[in-house]
mmCIF file of C-alpha atoms in Angstrom:
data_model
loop_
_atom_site.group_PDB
_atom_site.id
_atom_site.type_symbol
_atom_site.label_atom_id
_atom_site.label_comp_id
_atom_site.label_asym_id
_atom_site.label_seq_id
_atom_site.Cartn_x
_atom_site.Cartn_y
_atom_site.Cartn_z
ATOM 1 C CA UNK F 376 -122.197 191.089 1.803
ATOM 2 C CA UNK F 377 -124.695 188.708 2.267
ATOM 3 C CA UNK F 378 -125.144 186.630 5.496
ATOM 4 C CA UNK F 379 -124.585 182.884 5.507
ATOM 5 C CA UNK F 380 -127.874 182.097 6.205
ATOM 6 C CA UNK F 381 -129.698 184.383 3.898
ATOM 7 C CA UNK F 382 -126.903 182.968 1.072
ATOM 8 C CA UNK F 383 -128.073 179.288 2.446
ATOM 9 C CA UNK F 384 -131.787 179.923 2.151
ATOM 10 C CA UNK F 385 -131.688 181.326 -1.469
ATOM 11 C CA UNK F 386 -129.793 177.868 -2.434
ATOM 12 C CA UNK F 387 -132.845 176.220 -3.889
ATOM 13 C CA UNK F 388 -134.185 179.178 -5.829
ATOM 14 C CA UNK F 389 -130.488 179.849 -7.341
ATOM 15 C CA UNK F 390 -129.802 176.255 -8.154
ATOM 16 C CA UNK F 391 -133.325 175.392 -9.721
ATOM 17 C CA UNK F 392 -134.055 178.786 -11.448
ATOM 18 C CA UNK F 393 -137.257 178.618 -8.500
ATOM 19 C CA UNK F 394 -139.202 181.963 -9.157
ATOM 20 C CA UNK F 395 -142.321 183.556 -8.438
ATOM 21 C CA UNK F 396 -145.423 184.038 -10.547
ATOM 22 C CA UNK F 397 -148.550 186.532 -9.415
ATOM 23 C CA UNK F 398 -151.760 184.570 -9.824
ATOM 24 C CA UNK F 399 -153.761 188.422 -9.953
ATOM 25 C CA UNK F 400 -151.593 189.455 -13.297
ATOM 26 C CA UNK F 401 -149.641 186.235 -14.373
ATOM 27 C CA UNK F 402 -146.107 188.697 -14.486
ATOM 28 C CA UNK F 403 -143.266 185.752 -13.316
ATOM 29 C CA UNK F 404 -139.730 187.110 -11.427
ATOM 30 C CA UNK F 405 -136.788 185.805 -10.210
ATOM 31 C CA UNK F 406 -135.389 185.986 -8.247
ATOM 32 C CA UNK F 407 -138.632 185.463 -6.198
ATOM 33 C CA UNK F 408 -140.214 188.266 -5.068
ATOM 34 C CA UNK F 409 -142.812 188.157 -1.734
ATOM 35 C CA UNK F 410 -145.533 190.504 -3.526
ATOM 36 C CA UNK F 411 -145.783 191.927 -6.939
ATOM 37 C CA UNK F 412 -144.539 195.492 -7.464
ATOM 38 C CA UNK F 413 -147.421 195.550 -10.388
ATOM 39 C CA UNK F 414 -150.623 194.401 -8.711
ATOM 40 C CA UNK F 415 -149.008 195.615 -5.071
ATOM 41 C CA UNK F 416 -151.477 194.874 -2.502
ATOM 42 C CA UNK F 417 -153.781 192.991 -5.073
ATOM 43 C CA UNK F 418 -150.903 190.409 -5.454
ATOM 44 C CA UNK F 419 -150.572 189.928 -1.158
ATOM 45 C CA UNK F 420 -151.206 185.996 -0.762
ATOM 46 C CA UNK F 421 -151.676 185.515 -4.508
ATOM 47 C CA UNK F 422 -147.650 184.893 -5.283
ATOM 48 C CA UNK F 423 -147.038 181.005 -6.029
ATOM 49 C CA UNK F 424 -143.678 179.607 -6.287
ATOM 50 C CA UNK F 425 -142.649 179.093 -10.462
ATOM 51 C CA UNK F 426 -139.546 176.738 -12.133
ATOM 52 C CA UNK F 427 -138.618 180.045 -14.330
ATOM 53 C CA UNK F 428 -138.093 178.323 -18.114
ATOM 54 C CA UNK F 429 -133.632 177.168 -18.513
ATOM 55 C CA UNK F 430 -133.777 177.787 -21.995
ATOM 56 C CA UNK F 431 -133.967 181.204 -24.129
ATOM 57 C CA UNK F 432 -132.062 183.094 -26.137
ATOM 58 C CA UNK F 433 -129.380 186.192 -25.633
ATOM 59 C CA UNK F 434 -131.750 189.599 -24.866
ATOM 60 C CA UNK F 435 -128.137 191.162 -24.887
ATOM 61 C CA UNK F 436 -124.500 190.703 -24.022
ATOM 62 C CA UNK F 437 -120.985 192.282 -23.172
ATOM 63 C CA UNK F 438 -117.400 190.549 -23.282
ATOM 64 C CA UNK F 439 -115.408 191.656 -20.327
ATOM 65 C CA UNK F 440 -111.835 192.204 -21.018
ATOM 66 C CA UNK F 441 -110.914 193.698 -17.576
ATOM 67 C CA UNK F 442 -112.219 192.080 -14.527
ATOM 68 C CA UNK F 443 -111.443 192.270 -11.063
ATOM 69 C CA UNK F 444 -108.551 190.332 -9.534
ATOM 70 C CA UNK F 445 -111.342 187.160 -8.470
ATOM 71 C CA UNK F 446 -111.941 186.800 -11.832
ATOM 72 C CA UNK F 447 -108.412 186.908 -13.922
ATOM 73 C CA UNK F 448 -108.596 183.197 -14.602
ATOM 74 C CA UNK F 449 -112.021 183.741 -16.213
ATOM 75 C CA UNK F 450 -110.895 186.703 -18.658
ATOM 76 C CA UNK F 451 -111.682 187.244 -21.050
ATOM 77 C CA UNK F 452 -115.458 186.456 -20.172
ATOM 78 C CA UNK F 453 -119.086 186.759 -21.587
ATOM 79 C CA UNK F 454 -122.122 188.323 -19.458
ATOM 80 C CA UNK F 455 -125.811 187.613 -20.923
ATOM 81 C CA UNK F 456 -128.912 189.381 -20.292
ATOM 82 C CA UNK F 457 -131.098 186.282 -21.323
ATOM 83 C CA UNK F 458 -134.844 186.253 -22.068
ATOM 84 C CA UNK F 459 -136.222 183.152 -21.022
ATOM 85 C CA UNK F 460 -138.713 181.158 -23.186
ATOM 86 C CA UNK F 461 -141.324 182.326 -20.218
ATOM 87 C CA UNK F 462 -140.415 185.822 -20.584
ATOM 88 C CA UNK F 463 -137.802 186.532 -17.770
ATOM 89 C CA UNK F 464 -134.989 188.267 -18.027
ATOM 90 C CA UNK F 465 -132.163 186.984 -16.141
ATOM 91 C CA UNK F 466 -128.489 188.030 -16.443
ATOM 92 C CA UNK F 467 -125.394 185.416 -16.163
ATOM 93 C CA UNK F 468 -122.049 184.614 -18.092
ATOM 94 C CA UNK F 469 -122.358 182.378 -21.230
ATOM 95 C CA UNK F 470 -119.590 179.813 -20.970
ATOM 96 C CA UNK F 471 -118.737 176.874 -23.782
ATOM 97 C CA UNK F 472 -118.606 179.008 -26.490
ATOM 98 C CA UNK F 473 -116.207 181.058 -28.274
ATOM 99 C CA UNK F 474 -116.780 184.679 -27.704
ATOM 100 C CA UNK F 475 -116.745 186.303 -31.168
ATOM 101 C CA UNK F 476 -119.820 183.307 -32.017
ATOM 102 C CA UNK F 477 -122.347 185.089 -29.505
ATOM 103 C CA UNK F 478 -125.117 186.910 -31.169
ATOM 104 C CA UNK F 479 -128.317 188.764 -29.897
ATOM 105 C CA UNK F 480 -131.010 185.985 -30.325
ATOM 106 C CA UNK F 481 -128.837 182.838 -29.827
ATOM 107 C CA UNK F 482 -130.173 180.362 -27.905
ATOM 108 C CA UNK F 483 -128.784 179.294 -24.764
ATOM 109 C CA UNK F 484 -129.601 177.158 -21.688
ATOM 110 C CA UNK F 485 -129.218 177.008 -18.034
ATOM 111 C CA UNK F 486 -126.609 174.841 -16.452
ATOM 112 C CA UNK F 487 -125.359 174.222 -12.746
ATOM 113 C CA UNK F 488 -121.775 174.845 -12.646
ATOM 114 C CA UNK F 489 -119.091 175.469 -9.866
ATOM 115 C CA UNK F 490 -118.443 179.157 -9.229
ATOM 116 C CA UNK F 491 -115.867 179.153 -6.161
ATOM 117 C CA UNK F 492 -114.317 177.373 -3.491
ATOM 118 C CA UNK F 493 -113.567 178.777 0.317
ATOM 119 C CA UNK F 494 -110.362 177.316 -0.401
ATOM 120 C CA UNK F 495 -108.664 173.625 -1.234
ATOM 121 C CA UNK F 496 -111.299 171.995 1.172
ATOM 122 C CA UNK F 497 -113.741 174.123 1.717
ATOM 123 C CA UNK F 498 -117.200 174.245 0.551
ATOM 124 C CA UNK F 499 -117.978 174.566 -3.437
ATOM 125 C CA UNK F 500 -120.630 177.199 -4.137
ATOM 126 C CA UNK F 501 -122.497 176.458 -7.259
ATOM 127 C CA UNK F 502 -124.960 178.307 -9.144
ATOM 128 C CA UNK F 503 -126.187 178.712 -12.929
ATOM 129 C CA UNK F 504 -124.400 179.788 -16.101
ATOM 130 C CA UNK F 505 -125.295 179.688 -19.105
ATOM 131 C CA UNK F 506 -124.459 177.676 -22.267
ATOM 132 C CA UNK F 507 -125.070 177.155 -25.914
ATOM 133 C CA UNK F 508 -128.638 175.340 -26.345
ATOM 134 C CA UNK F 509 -127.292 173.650 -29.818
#
């Protein structure tokens, strides 16, 4: 579990899609990544902070049927491995659509939505999903 801190500090990168791009080799992550595992100690210094591309198109995807008890009111659900239009591959669920209209290659966008609530008044954690880029 992560700490509250660490979960506070990745807030920007999570809710802005804020990745990393090596300036040696020109490979972009994301999540960000402090050095790149491809130029290693090349890369050291050289990583600049990147807006990873919202939009792209479904790489691959799965509809869940069985989830865990946090997620009954979800089922059933979409996850999507998407390819971003600046090569990235980021997974997430696909949400706004009707499940038997998802297809390898559709394109979709990033979107900030609410994912849970510590309870009736507690705080809202957001983060990205991803929808139909019609």
């Amino acid at each position: 579990m992560a700490s509250v801190a660490k979960e506070w500090r990745e807030i920007p990168g999570r809710y802005n899609l804020i990745g990393s791009k090596c300036t040696n080799c020109g490979k972009i992550y994301f999540p960000s990544r402090d050095f790149c595992p491809v130029c290693r100690r090349k890369s050291l210094g050289k990583m600049e902070k990147h807006n990873v591309c919202r939009t792209g198109e479904v790489f691959t995807y799965t509809v869940i049927y069985d989830a865990p008890d946090c997620n009954n009111r979800m089922k059933p659900y979409a996850a999507v491995m998407v390819r971003t239009d600046d090569g990235v591959m980021i997974t997430g669920q696909l949400v706004d659509v009707d499940l038997g209209a998802i297809s390898i290659g559709m394109r979709v966008r990033a979107v900030l939505r609410k994912l849970d609530a510590d309870g009736a008044s507690g705080v809202i954690h957001y983060g990205f999903k991803f929808v139909p880029d019609n």
